[in-house]
mmCIF file of C-alpha atoms and ligand atoms in Angstrom:
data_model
loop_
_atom_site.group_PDB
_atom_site.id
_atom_site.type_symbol
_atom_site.label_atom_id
_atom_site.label_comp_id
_atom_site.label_asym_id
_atom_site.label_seq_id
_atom_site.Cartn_x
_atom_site.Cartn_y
_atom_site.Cartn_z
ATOM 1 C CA UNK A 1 150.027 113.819 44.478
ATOM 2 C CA UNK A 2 152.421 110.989 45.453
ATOM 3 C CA UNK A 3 154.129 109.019 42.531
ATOM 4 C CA UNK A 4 152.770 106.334 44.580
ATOM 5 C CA UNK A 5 149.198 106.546 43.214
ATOM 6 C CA UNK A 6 148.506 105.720 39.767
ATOM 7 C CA UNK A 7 146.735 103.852 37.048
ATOM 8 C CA UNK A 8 149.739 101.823 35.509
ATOM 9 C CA UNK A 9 148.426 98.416 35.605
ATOM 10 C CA UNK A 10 151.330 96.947 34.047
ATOM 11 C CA UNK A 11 153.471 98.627 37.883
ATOM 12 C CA UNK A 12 151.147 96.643 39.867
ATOM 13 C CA UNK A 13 151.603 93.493 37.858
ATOM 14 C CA UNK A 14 155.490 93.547 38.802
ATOM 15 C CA UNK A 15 154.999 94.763 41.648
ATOM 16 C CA UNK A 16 152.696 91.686 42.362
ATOM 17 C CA UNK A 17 154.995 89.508 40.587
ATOM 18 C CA UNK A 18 157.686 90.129 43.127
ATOM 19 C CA UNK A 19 156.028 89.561 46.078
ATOM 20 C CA UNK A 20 155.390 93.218 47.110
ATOM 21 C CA UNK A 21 151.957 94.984 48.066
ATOM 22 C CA UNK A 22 149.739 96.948 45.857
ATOM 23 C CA UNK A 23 146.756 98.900 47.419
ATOM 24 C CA UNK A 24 143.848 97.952 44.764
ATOM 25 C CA UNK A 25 140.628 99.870 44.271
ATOM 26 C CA UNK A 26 137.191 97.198 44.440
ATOM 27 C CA UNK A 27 133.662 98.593 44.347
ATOM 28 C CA UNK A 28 133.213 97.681 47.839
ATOM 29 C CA UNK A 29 136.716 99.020 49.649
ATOM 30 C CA UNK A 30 139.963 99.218 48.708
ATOM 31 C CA UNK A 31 142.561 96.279 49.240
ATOM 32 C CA UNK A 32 145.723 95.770 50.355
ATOM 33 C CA UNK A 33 146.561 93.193 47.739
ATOM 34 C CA UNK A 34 149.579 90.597 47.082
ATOM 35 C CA UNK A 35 149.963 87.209 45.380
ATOM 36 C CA UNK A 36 148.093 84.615 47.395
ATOM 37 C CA UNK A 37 150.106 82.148 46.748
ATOM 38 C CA UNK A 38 153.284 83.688 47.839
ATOM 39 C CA UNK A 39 153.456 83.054 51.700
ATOM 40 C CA UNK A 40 156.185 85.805 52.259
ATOM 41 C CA UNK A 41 154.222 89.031 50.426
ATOM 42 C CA UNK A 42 151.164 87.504 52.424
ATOM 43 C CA UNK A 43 152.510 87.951 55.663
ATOM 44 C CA UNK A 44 153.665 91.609 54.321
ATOM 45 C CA UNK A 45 150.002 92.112 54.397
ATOM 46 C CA UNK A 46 149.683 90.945 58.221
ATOM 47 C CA UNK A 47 152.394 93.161 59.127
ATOM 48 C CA UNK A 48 151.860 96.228 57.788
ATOM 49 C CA UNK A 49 147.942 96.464 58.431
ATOM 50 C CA UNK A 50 149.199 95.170 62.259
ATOM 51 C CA UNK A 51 146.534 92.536 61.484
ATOM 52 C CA UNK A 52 146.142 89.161 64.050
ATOM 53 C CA UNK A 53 147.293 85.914 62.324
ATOM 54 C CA UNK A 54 144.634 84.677 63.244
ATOM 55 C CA UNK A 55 142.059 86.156 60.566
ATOM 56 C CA UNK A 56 141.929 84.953 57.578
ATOM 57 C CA UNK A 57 142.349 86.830 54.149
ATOM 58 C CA UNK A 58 139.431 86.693 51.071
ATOM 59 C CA UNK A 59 141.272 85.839 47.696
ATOM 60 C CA UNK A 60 140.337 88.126 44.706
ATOM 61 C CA UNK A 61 140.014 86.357 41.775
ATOM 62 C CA UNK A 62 138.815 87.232 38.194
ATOM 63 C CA UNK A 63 135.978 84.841 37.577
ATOM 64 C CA UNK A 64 134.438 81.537 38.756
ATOM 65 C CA UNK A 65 136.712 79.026 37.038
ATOM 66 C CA UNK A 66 140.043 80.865 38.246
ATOM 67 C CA UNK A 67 138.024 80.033 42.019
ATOM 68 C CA UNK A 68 137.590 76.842 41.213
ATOM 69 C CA UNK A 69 141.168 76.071 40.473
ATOM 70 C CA UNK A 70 141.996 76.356 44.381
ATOM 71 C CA UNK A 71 138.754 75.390 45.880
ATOM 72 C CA UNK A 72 136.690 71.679 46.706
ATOM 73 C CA UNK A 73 133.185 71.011 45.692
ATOM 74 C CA UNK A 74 130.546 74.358 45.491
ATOM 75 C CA UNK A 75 127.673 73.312 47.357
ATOM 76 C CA UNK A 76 124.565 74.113 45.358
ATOM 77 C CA UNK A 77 123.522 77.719 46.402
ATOM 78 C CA UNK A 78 127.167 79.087 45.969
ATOM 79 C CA UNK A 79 126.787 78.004 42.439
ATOM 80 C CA UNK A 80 124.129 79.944 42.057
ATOM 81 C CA UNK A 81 124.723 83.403 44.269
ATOM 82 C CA UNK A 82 128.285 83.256 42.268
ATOM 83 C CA UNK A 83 126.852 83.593 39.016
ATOM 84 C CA UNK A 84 123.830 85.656 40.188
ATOM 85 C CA UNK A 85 126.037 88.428 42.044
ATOM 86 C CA UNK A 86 129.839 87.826 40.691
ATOM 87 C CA UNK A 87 131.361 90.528 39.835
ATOM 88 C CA UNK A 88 129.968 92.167 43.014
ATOM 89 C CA UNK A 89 130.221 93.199 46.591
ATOM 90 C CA UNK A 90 129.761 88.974 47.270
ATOM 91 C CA UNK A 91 132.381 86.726 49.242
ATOM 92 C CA UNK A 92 131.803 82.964 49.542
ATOM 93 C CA UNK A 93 133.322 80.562 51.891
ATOM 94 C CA UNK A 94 134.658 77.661 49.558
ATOM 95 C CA UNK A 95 136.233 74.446 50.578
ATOM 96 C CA UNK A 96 140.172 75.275 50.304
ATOM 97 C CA UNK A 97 142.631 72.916 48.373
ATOM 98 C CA UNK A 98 145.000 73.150 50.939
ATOM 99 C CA UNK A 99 147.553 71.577 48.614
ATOM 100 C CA UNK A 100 146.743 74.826 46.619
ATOM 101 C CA UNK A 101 146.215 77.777 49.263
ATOM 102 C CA UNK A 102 148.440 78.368 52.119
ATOM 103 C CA UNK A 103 147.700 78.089 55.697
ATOM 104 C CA UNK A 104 148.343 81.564 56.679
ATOM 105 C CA UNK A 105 146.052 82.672 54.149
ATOM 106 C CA UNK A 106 142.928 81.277 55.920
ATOM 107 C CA UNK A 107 145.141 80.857 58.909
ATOM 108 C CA UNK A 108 144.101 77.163 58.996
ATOM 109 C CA UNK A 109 140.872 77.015 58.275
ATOM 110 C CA UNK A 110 139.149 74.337 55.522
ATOM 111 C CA UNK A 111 137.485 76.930 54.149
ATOM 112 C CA UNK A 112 138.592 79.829 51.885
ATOM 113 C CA UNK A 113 137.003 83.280 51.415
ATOM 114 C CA UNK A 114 136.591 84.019 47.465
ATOM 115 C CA UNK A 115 135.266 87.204 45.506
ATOM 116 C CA UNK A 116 135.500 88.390 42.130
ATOM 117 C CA UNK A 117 135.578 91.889 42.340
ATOM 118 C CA UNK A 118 133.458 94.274 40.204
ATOM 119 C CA UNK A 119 136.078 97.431 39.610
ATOM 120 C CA UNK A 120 137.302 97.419 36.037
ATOM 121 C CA UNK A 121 140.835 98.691 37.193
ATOM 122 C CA UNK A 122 141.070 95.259 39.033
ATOM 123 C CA UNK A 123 139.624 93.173 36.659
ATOM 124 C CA UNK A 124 141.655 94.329 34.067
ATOM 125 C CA UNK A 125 144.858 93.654 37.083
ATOM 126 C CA UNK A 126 143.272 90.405 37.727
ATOM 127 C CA UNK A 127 142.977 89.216 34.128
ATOM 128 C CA UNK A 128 146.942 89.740 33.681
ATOM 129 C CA UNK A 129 148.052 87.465 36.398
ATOM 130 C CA UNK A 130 148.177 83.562 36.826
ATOM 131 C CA UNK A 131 147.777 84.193 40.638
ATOM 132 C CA UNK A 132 144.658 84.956 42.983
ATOM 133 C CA UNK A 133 145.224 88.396 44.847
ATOM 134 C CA UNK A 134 145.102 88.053 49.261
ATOM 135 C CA UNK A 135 143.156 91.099 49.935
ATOM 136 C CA UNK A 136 141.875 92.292 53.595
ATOM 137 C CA UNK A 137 140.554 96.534 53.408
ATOM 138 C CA UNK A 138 143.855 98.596 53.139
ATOM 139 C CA UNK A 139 143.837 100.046 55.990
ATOM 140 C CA UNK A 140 145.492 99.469 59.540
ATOM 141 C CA UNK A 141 143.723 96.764 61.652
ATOM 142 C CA UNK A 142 141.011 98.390 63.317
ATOM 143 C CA UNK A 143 140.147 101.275 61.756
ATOM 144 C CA UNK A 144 137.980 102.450 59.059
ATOM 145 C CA UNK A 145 137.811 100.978 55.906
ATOM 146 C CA UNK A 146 139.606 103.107 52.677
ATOM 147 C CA UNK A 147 137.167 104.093 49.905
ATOM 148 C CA UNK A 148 139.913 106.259 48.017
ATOM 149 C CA UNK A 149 143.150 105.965 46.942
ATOM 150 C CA UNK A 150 144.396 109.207 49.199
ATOM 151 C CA UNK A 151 142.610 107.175 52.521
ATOM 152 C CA UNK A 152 144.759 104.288 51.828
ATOM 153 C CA UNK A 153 147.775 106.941 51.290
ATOM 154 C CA UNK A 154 147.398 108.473 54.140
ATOM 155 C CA UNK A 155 147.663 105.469 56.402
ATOM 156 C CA UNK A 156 149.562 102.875 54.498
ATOM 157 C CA UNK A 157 151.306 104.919 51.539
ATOM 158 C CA UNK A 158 154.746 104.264 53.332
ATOM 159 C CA UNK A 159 153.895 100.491 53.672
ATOM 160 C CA UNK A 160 152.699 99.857 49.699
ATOM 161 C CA UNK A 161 154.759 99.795 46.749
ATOM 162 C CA UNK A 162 151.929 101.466 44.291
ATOM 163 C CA UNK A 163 148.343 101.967 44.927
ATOM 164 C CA UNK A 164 146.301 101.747 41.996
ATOM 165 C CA UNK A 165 143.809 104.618 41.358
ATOM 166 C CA UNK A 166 140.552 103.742 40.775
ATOM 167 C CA UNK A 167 138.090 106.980 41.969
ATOM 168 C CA UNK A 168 135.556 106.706 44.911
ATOM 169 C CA UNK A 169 134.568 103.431 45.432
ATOM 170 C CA UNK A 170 130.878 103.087 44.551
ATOM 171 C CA UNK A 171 129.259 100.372 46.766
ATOM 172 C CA UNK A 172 131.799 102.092 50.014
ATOM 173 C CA UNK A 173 131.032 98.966 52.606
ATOM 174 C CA UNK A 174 132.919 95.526 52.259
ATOM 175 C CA UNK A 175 131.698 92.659 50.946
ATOM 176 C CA UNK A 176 128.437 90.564 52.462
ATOM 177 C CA UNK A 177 130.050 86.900 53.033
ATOM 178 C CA UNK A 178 128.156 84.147 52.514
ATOM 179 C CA UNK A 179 129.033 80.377 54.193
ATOM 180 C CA UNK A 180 127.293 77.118 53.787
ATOM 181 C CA UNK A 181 126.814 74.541 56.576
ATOM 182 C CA UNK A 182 126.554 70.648 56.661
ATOM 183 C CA UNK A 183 123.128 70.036 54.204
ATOM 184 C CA UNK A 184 124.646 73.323 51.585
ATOM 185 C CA UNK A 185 122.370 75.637 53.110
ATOM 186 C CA UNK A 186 123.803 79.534 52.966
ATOM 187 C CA UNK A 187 124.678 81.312 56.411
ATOM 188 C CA UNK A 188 125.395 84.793 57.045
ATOM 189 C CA UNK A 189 129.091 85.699 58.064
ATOM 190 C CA UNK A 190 128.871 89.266 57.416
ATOM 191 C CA UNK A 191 126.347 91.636 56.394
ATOM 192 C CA UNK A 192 127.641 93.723 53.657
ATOM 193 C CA UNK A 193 127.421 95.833 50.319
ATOM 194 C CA UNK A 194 124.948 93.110 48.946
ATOM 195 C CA UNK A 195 121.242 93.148 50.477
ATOM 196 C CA UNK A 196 119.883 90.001 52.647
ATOM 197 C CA UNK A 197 116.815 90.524 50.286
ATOM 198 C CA UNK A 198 118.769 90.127 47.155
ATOM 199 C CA UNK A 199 120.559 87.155 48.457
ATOM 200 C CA UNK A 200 117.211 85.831 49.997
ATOM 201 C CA UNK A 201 115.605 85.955 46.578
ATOM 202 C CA UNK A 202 118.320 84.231 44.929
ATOM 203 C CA UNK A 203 118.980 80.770 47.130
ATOM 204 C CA UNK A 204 115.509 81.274 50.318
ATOM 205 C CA UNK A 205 116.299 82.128 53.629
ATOM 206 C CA UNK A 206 119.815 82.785 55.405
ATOM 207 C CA UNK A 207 120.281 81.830 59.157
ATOM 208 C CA UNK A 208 123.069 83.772 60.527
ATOM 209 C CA UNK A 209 126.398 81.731 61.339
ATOM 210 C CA UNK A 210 127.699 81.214 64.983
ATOM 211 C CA UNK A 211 130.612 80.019 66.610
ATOM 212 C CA UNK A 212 130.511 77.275 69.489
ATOM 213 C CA UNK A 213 130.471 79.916 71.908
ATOM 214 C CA UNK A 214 127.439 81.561 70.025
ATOM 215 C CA UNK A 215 129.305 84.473 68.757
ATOM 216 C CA UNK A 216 129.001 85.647 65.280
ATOM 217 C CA UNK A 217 131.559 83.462 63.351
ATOM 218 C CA UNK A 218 134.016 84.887 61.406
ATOM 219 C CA UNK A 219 137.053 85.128 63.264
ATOM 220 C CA UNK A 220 137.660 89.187 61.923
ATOM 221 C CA UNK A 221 134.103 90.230 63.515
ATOM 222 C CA UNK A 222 135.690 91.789 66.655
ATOM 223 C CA UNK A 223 133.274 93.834 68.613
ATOM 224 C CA UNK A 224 135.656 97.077 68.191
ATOM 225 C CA UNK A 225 136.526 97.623 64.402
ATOM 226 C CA UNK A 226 135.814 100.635 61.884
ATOM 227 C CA UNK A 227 136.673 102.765 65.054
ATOM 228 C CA UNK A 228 137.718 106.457 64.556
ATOM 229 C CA UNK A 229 140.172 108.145 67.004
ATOM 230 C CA UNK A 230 136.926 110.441 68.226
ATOM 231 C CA UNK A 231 134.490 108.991 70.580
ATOM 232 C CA UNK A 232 131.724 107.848 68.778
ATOM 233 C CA UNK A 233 128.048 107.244 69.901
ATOM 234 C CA UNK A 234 125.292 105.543 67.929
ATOM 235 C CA UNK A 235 121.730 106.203 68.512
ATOM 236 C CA UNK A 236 118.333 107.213 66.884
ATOM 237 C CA UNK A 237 117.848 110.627 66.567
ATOM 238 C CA UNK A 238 115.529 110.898 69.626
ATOM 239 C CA UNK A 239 117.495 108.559 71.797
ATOM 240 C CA UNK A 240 120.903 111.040 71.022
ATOM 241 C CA UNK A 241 118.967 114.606 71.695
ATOM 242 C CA UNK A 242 118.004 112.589 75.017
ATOM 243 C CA UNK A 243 121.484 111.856 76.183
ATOM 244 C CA UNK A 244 121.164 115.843 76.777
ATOM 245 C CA UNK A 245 125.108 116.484 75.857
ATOM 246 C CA UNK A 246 126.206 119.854 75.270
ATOM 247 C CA UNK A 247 125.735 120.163 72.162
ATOM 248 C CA UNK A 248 128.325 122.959 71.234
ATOM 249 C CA UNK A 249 131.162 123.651 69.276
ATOM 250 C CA UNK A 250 132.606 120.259 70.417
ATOM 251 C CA UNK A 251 130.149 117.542 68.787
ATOM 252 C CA UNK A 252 130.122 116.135 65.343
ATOM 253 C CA UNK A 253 126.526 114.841 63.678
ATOM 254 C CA UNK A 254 126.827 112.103 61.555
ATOM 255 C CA UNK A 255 123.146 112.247 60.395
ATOM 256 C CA UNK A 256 121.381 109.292 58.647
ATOM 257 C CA UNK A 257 118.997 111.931 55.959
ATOM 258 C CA UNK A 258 118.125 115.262 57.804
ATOM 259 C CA UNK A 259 120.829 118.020 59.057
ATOM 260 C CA UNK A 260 120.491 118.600 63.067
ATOM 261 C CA UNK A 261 119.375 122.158 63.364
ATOM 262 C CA UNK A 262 121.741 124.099 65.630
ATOM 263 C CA UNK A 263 124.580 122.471 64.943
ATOM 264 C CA UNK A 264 127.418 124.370 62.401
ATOM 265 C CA UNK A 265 127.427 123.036 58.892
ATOM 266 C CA UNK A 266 130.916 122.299 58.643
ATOM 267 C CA UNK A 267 130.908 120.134 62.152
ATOM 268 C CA UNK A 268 127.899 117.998 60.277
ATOM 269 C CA UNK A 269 127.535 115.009 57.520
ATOM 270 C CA UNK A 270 124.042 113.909 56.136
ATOM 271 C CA UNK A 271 124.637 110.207 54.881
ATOM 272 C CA UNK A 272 121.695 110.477 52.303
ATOM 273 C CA UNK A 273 119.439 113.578 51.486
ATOM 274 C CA UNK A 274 117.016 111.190 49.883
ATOM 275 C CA UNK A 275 117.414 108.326 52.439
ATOM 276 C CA UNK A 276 118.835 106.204 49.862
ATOM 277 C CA UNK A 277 120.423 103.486 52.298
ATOM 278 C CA UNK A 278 122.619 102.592 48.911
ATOM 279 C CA UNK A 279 123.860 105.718 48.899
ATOM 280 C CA UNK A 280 124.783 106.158 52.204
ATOM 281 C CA UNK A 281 126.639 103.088 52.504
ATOM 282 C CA UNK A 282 128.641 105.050 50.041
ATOM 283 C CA UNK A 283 129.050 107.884 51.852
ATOM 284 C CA UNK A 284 129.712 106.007 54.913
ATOM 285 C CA UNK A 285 133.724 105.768 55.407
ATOM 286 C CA UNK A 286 134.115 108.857 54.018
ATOM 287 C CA UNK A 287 132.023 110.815 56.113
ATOM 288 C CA UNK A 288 133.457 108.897 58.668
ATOM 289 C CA UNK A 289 136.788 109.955 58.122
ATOM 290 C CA UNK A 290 136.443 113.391 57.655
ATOM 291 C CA UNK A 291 134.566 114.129 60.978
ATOM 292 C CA UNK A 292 137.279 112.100 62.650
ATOM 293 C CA UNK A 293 139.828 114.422 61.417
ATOM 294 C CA UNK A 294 137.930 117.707 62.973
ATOM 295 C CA UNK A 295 139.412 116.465 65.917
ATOM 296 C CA UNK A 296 136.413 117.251 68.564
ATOM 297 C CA UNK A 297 135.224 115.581 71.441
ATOM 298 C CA UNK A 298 132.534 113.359 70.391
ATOM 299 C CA UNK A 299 130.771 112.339 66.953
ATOM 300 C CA UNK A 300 127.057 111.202 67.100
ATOM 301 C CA UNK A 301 125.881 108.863 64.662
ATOM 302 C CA UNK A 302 122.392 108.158 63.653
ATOM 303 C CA UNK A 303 121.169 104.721 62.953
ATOM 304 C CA UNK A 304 120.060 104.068 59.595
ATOM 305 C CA UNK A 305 116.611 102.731 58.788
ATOM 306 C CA UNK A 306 116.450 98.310 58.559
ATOM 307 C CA UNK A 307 115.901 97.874 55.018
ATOM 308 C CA UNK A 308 117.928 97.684 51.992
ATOM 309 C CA UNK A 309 122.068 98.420 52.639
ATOM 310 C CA UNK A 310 120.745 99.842 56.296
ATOM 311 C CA UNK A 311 121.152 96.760 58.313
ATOM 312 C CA UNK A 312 125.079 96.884 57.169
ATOM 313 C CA UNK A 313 125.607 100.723 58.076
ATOM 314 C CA UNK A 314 124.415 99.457 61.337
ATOM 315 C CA UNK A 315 126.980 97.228 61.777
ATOM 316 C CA UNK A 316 129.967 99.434 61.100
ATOM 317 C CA UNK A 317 128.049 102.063 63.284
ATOM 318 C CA UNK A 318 127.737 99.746 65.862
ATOM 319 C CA UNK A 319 131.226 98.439 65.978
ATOM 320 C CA UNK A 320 132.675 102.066 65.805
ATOM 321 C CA UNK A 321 130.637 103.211 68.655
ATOM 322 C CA UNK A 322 132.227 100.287 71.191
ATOM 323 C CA UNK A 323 133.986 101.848 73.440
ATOM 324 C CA UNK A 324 131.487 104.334 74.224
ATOM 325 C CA UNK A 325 128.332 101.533 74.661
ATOM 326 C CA UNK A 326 127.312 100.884 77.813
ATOM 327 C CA UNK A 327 128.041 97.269 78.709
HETATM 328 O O1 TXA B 1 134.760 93.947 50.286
HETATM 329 C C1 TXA B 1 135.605 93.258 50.854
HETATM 330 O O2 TXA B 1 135.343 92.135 51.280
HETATM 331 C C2 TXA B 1 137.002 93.863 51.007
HETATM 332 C C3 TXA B 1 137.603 94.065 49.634
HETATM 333 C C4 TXA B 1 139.023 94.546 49.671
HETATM 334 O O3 TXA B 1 137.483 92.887 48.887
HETATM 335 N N1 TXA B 1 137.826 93.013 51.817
HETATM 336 C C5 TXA B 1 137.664 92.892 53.150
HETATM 337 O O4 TXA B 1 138.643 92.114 53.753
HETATM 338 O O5 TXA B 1 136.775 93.426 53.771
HETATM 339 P P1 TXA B 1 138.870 92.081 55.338
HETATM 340 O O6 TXA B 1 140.079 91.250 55.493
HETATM 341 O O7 TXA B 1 138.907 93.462 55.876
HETATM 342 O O8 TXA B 1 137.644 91.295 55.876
HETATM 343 C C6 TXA B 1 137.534 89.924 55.534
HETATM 344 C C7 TXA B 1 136.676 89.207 56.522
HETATM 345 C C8 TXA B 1 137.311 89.100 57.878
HETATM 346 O O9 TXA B 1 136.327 89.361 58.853
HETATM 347 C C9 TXA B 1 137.760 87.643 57.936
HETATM 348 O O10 TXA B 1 137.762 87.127 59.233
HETATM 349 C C10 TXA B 1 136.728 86.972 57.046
HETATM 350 O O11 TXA B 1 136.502 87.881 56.021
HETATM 351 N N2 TXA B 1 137.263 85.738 56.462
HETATM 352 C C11 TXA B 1 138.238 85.600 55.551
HETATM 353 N N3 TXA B 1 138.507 84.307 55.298
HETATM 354 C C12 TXA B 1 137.667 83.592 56.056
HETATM 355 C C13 TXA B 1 137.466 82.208 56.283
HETATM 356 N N4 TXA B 1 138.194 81.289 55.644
HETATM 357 N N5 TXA B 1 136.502 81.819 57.155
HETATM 358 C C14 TXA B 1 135.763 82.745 57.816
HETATM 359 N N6 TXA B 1 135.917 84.082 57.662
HETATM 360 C C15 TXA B 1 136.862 84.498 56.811
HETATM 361 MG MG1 MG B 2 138.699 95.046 57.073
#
């Protein structure tokens, strides 16, 4: 294994001191972290994911008061949803203190993206610093998100100074990010690793944030994202047999909770053999990964049901399978 990887926190803490980027292991995905407050290791981060300027970074942060020392006045429900789901697969949108948080890091925007992470390898990193970590997915701008430390090896090990092991991550989607608009009501920028019901229990109904041009509005949402080198269609299971491709040596399954009969094991993933949309949203990235690396000509994807983590999966499915949608 490279020397790279490893569970020294006290590496990453100098690493971080001096401005240089440390791959970090969250629950949700793991980030490509440096100190937020440091403009030149945050652009570090822009250039070695290849990552537009324009899209803003979420700061990591160890708990609610550390977020408050950089942010404006919490609206109501962001009181609450922090200390309902913090530490957890939760990002809010926070006034910034712009006096506080640089431009590039929420590459001008009056609002800042915030989490406090749930991985005790972080939290224990996070604890030891006097600086909020800038952390987008470690992985290059585009492609799918890193759930291990050997993912975020294999892609950015020659662009990191240590990544920090922390195992499999166990949520295995990003974050769900949560705005506010004018009267403190939350809006949906993201669906993610933490349910709409959970979040709908907690502070009532979400509406779904849009841009003036009534696209969703988080500037990182691009229609093609999570995509693997292999073309990649999404369908249900009946819709997919339909498209009546050949199904031989040269397609990969992606399947949501049954195997596809006639179709080799080995060219096959089942995201959940119990339908658990939780744990398939674990399984996701990997599974991802590894039938992109079979190199064949086409990977089908079922959808996963709507409930629970499914409407997320969905997403990532759907924004994988772009250039292969009919438009
Ligand atoms: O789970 C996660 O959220 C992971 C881990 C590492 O924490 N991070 C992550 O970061 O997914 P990234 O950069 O891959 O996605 C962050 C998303 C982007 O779509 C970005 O546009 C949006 O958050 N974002 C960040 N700051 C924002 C802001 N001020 N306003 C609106 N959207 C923002
Ligand atoms: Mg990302």
């Amino acid at each position: 294994m490279s020397s790279k990887i490893g569970s020294d926190s006290q590496i990453a803490r100098e690493a971080l001191q001096q401005g240089k980027l440390v791959a970090i292991p969250t629950e949700t995905v793991y980030g490509l972290a440096a100190n937020a407050y440091d403009e030149k290791a945050v652009t570090g981060i822009f250039l070695a994911k290849n990552r537009p300027s324009f899209n803003p970074l979420i700061l990591h942060v160890y708990d609610v008061d550390q977020a408050q020392s950089f942010t404006g006045e919490w609206p109501q429900a962001a009181v609450k949803l922090a200390k309902t789901f913090w530490p957890g697969p939760l990002t809010l949108l926070l006034p910034r203190d712009a006096t506080i948080v640089p431009d590039l890091v929420t590459a001008g925007s009056p609002l800042v993206a915030v989490r406090v992470p749930a991985h005790p390898v972080t939290r224990e990193l996070l604890k030891m610093l006097d600086f909020p970590l800038a952390a987008p997915s470690a992985n290059p701008s585009g492609y799918i998100s890193p759930t291990t430390a050997q993912h975020v090896h294999q892609q950015l090990g020659d662009k990191v100074s240590y990544i920090l092991e922390g195992g499999q991550a166990t949520v295995g989607i990003e974050s769900t990010i949560i705005g506010f608009d004018q009267d403190g009501n939350p809006l949906l920028y993201r669906l993610g690793g933490l349910s709409l019901s959970s979040i709908e229990d907690c502070v009532g109904p979400l509406r779904t944030a849009r841009d003036e041009h009534h696209k969703p509005a988080t500037p990182g949402r691009l229609a093609r994202h999570y995509a693997p080198e292999t073309a990649f269609i999404l369908g249900s299971r009946e819709a997919l047999q339909q498209r009546k491709i050949d199904i031989s040596e040269k397609v990969a399954i992606l399947a949501f909770e049954k195997p596809w009969p006639n179709i080799p094991n080995e060219h096959q993933r089942v995201l959940s053999l119990t339908g658990d949309t939780a744990e398939a949203a674990r399984n996701l990235f990997r599974m991802m990964r590894e039938l992109d690396a079979l190199g064949l000509s086409l990977i089908l994807a079922e959808e996963a049901p709507q409930e629970g983590l499914g409407p997320a999966i969905n997403d990532r499915l759907f924004r994988a399978s772009y250039d292969t949608r009919e438009m």
